[in-house]
Short mmCIF file of C-alpha atoms and ligand atoms in Angstrom, two decimals:
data_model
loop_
_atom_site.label_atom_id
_atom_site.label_comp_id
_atom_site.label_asym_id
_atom_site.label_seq_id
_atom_site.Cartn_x
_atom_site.Cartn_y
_atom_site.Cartn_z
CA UNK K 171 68.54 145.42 123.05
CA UNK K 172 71.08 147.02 120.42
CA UNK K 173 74.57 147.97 121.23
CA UNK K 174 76.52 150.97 119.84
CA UNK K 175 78.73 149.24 117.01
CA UNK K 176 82.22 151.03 118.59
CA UNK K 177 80.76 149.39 122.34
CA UNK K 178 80.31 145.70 120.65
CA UNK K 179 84.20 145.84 119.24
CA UNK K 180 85.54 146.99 122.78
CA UNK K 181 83.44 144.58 124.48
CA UNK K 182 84.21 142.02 122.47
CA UNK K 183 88.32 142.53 122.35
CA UNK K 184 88.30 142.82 126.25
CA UNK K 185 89.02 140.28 128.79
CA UNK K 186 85.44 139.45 130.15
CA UNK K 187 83.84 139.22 126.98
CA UNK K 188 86.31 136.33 126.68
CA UNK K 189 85.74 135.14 129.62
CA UNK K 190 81.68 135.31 129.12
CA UNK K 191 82.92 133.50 125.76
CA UNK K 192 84.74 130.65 127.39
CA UNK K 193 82.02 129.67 129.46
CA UNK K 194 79.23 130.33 128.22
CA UNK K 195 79.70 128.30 124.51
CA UNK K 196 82.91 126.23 125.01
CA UNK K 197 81.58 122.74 125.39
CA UNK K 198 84.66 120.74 126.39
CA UNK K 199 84.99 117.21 125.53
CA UNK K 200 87.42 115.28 127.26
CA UNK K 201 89.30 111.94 125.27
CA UNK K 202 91.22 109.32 127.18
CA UNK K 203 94.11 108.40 125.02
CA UNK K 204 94.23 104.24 126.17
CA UNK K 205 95.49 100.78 125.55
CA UNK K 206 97.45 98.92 128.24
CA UNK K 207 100.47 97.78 125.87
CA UNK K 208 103.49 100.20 125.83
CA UNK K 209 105.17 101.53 122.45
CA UNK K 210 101.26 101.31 120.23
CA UNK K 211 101.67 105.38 120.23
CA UNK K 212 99.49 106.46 122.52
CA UNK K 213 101.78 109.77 123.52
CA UNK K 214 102.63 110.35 119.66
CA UNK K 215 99.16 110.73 118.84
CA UNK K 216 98.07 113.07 122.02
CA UNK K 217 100.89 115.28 120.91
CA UNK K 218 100.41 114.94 117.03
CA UNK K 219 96.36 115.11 117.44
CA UNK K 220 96.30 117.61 120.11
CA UNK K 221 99.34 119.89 118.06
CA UNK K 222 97.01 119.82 114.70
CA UNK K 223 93.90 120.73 116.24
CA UNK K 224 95.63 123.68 117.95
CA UNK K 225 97.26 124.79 114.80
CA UNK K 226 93.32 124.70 114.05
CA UNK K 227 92.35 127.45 116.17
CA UNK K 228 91.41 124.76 118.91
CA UNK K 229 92.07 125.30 122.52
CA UNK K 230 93.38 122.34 123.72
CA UNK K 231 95.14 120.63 126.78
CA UNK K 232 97.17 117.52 127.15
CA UNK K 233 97.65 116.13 130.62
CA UNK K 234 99.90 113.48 131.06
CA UNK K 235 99.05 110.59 133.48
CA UNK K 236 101.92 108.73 132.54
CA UNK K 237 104.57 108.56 135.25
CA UNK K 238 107.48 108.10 132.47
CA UNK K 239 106.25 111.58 131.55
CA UNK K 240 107.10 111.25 127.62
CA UNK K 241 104.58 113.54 126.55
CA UNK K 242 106.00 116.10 129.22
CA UNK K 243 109.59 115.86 127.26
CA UNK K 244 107.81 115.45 123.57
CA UNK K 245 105.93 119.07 123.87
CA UNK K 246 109.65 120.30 125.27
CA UNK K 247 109.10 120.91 128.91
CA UNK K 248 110.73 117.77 130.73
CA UNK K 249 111.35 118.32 134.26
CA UNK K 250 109.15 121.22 134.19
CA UNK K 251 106.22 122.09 136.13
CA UNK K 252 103.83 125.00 138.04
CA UNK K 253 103.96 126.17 141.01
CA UNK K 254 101.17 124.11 142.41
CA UNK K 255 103.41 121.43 140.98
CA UNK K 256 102.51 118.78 138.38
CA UNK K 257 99.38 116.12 138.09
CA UNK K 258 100.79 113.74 141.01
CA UNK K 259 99.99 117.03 143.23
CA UNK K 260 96.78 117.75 141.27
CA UNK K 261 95.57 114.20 142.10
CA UNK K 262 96.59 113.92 146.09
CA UNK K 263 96.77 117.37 147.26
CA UNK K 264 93.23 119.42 147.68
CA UNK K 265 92.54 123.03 146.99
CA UNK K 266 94.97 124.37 144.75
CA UNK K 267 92.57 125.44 141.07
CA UNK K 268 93.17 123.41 138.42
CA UNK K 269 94.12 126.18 136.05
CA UNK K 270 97.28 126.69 138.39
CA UNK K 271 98.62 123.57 136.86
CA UNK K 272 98.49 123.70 133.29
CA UNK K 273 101.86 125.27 131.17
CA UNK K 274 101.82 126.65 127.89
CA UNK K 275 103.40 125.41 125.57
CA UNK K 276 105.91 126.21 122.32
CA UNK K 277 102.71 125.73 120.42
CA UNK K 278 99.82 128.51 120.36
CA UNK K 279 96.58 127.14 121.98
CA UNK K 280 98.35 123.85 123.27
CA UNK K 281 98.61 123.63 127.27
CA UNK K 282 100.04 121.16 129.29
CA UNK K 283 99.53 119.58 132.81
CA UNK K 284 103.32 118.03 133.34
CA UNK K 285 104.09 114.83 134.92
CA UNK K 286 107.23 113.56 136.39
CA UNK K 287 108.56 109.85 138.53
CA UNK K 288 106.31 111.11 141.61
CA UNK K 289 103.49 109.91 139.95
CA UNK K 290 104.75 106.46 140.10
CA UNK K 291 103.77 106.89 144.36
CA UNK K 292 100.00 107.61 143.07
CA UNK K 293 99.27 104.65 142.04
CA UNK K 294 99.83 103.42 145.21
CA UNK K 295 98.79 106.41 147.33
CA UNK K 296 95.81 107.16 145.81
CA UNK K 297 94.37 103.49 147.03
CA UNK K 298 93.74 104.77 150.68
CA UNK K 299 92.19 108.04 149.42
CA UNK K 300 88.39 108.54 149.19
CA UNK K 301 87.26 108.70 145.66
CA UNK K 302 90.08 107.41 144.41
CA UNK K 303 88.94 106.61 141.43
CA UNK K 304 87.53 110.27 140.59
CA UNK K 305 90.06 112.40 141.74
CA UNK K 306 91.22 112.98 137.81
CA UNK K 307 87.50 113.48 137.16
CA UNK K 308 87.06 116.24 139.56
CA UNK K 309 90.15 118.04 138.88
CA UNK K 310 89.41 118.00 134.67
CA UNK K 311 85.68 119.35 135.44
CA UNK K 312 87.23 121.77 136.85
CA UNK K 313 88.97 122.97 133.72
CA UNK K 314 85.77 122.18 131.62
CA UNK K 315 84.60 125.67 129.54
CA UNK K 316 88.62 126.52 129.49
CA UNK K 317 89.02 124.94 125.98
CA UNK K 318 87.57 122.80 123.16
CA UNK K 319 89.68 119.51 123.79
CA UNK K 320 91.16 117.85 126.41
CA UNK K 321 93.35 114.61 125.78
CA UNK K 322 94.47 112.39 128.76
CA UNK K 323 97.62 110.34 127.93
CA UNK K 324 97.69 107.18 129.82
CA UNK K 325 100.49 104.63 131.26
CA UNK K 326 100.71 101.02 129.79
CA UNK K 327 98.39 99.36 132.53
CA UNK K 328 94.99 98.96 133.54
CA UNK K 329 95.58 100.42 137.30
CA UNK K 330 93.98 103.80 139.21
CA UNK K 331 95.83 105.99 137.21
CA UNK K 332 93.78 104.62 133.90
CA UNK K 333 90.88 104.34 136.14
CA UNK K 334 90.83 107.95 136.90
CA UNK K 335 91.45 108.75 133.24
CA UNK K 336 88.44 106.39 131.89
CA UNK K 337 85.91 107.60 134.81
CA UNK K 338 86.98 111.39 133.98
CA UNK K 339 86.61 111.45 129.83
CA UNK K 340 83.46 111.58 127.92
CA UNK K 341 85.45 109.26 125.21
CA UNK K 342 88.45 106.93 124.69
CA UNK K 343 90.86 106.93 121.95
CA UNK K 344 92.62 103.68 120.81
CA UNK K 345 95.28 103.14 119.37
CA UNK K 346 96.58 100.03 117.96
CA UNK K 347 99.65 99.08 116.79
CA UNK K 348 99.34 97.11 112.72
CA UNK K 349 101.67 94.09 114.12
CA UNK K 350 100.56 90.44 115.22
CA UNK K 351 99.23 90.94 118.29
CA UNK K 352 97.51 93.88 118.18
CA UNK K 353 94.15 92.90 119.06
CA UNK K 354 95.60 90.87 121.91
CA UNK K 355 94.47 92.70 125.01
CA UNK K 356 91.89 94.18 123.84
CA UNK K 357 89.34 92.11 125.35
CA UNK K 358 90.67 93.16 129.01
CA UNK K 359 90.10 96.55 127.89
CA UNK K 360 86.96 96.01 126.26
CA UNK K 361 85.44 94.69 129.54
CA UNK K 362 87.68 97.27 131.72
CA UNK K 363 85.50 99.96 129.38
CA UNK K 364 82.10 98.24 130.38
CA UNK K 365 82.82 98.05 133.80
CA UNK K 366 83.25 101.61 133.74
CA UNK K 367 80.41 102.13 132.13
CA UNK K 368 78.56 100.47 134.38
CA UNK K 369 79.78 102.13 137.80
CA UNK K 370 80.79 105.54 137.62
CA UNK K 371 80.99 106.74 133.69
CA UNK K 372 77.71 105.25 132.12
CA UNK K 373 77.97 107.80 129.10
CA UNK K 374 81.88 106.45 128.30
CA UNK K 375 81.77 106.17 124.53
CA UNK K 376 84.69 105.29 122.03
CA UNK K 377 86.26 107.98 120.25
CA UNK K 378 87.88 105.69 118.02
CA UNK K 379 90.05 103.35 117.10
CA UNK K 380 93.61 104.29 115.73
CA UNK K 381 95.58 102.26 113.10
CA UNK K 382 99.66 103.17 113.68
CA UNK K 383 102.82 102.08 112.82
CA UNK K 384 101.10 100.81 109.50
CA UNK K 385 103.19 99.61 107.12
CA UNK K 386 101.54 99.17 103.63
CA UNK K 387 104.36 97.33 101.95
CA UNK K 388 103.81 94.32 104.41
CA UNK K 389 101.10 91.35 103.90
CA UNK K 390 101.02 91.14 108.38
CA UNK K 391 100.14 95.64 108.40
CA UNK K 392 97.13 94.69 105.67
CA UNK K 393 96.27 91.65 107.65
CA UNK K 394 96.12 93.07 111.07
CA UNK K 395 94.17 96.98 109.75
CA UNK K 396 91.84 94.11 108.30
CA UNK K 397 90.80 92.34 111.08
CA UNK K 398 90.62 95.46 113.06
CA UNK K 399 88.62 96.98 110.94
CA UNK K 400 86.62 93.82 111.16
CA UNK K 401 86.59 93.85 115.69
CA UNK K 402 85.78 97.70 115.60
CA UNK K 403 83.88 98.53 112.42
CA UNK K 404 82.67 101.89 112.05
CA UNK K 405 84.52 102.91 115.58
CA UNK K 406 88.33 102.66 113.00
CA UNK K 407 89.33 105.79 111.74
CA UNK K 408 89.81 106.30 108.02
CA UNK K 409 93.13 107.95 108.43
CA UNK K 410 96.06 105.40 109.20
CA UNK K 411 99.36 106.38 110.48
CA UNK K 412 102.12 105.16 109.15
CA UNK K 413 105.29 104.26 109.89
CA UNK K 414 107.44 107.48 110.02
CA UNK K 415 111.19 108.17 111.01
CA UNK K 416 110.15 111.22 111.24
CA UNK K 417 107.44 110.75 114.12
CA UNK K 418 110.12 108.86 116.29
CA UNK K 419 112.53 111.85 115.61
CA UNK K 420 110.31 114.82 116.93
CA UNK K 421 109.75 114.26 120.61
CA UNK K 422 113.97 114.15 121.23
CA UNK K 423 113.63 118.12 119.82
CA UNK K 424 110.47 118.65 122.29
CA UNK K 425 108.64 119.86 119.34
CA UNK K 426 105.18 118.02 117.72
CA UNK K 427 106.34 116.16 114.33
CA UNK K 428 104.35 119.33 112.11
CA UNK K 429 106.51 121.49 113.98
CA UNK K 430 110.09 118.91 112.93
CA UNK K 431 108.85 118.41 109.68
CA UNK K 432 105.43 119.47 108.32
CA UNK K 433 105.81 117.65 105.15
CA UNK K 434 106.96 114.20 106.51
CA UNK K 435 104.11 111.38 106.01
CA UNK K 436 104.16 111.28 110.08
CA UNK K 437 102.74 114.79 109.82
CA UNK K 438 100.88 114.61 106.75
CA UNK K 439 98.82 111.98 108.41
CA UNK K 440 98.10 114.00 111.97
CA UNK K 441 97.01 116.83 110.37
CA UNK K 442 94.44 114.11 108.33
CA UNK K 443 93.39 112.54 111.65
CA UNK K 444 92.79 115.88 112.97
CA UNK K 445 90.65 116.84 110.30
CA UNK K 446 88.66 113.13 110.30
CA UNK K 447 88.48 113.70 114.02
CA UNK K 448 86.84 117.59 113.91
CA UNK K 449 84.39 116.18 111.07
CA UNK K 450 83.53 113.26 113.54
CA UNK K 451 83.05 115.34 116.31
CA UNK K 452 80.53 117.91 114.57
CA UNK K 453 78.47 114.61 113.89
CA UNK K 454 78.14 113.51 117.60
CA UNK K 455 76.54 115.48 120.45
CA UNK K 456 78.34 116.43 123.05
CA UNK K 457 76.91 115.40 126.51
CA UNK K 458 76.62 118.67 128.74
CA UNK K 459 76.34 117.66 132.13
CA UNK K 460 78.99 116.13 134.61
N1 LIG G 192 104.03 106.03 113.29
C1 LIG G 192 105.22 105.88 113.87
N2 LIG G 192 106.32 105.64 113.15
C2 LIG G 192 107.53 105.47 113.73
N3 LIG G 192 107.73 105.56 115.04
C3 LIG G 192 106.67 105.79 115.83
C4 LIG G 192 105.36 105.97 115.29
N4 LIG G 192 104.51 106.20 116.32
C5 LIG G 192 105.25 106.16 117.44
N5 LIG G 192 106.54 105.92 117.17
C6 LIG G 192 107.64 105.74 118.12
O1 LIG G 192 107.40 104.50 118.79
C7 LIG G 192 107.72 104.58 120.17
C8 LIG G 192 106.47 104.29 121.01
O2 LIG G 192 105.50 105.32 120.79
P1 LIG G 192 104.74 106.02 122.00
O3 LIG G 192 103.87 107.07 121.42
O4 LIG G 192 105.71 106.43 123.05
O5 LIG G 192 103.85 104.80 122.52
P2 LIG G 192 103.05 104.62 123.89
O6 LIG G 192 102.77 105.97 124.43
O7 LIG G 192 101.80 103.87 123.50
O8 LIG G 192 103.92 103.80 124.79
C9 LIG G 192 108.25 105.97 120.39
O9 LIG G 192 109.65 105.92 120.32
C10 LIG G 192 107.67 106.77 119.23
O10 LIG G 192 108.51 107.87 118.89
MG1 LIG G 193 103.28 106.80 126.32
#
């Protein structure tokens, strides 16, 4: 069948041929962004990551599972949500489409499912809920075909909340922190991951593991990359973030660090992980079903 040239270009400039587009070749992968210590950047790298790979032409969404809601305030919408609410009501409430929750943001192709303090209740409430530990799962499936990348930003613990965001991702990102004791910790999540694996998310694979806060002038940040790069292998990006005023300065103005200051070494360094990560991602098959 041949189409009149004229027909294609209207066809393909109007709103179902988008549509048709989105789901029909978007394969989505979904990354769990998780360690259980605080401060190793977990919510500097979804926004950094997810910010560069939109600036890519990549569709992305960021929800944050973290009840201290610092990646709400870092992308600039603190205390803001839909009017289906945030992910505390996309978790415990039924109904409601997923796509009624997610915000733009200041950032072309970058969206946002807000949370605020009511998810703190979740972890707790979910417990007595059935499928507890799949609610996130069902609600992100739901927004698979909708864009290219979707990155979960975790709280510091193992609990539900992480639970939900390990059984609902096809991979987990990990970042750790160059300083003593890094690596400490990482067995519980090592065997949190394989218990996942073997229960409800048997196709759970590392994304990769994240060197931050590196500081090359010190003997401990050379120490520490090297025996994580020793633990993890292959699995350790290339790219290293490094320690960056910059980075720590961003999220108070609500804007991604390439937004603050594109040339800073923070941002430099993003944009390189973002680059590592799309080259990375061509090389591995996405799985299809869920
Ligand atoms: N590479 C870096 N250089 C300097 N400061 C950083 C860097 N990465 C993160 N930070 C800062 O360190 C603190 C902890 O980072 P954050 O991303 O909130 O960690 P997590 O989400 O794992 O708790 C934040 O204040 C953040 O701005
Ligand atoms: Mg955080």
């Amino acid at each position: 069948m041949t189409f009149h040239p004229v027909a294609l270009t209207i066809a393909r400039t109007s709103d179902a041929y988008e549509y048709l587009i989105c789901h029909m070749t978007k394969n989505t992968k979904v990354i769990a962004v998780s360690n259980q210590k605080g401060g190793v950047a977990k919510t500097t790298t979804s926004i950094n990551l997810a910010a560069s790979l939109a600036m890519a032409d990549q569709r992305v969404l960021l929800i944050d599972l973290d009840p201290q809601a610092n990646l709400t305030s870092g992308v600039g919408l603190k205390g803001q949500s839909t009017a289906a609410g945030t992910v505390y009501d996309a978790l415990t409430t039924e109904g409601t489409p997923a796509q009624e929750f997610v915000l733009a943001t200041g950032v072309d192709h970058l969206f946002l499912v807000p949370s605020d303090r009511h998810l703190t209740g979740a972890e707790i409430e979910l417990v007595t809920m059935t499928d507890r530990d799949q609610r996130l799962r069902k609600f992100v499936n739901a927004l698979r075909g909708e864009y290219d990348y979707i990155f979960i930003d975790t709280p510091p613990s193992l609990g539900l909340l992480t639970l939900n965001a390990l059984v609902a991702a096809d991979t987990v990102l990990i970042p750790l922190n160059c300083e003593y004791f890094a690596l400490e910790g990482i067995a519980d999540l090592m065997s949190t991951l394989d218990r996942v694996r073997t229960s409800l998310n048997p196709g759970l694979a590392i994304e990769g593991v994240l060197l931050t806060m590196y500081d090359d002038r010190t003997n401990l940040g050379q120490q520490v990359g090297g025996n994580i790069r020793e633990y993890f292998g292959e699995k350790v990006f290339n790219t290293v973030i490094p320690r960056n005023v910059r980075l720590g300065e961003a999220p108070s103005h609500g804007v991604p660090v390439i937004l603050y200051d594109a040339r800073s070494r923070g941002a430099e360094a993003y944009v390189a992980l973002a680059r590592e990560f799309l080259t990375r991602a061509q090389q591995t098959a996405v799985p299809t079903t869920h």
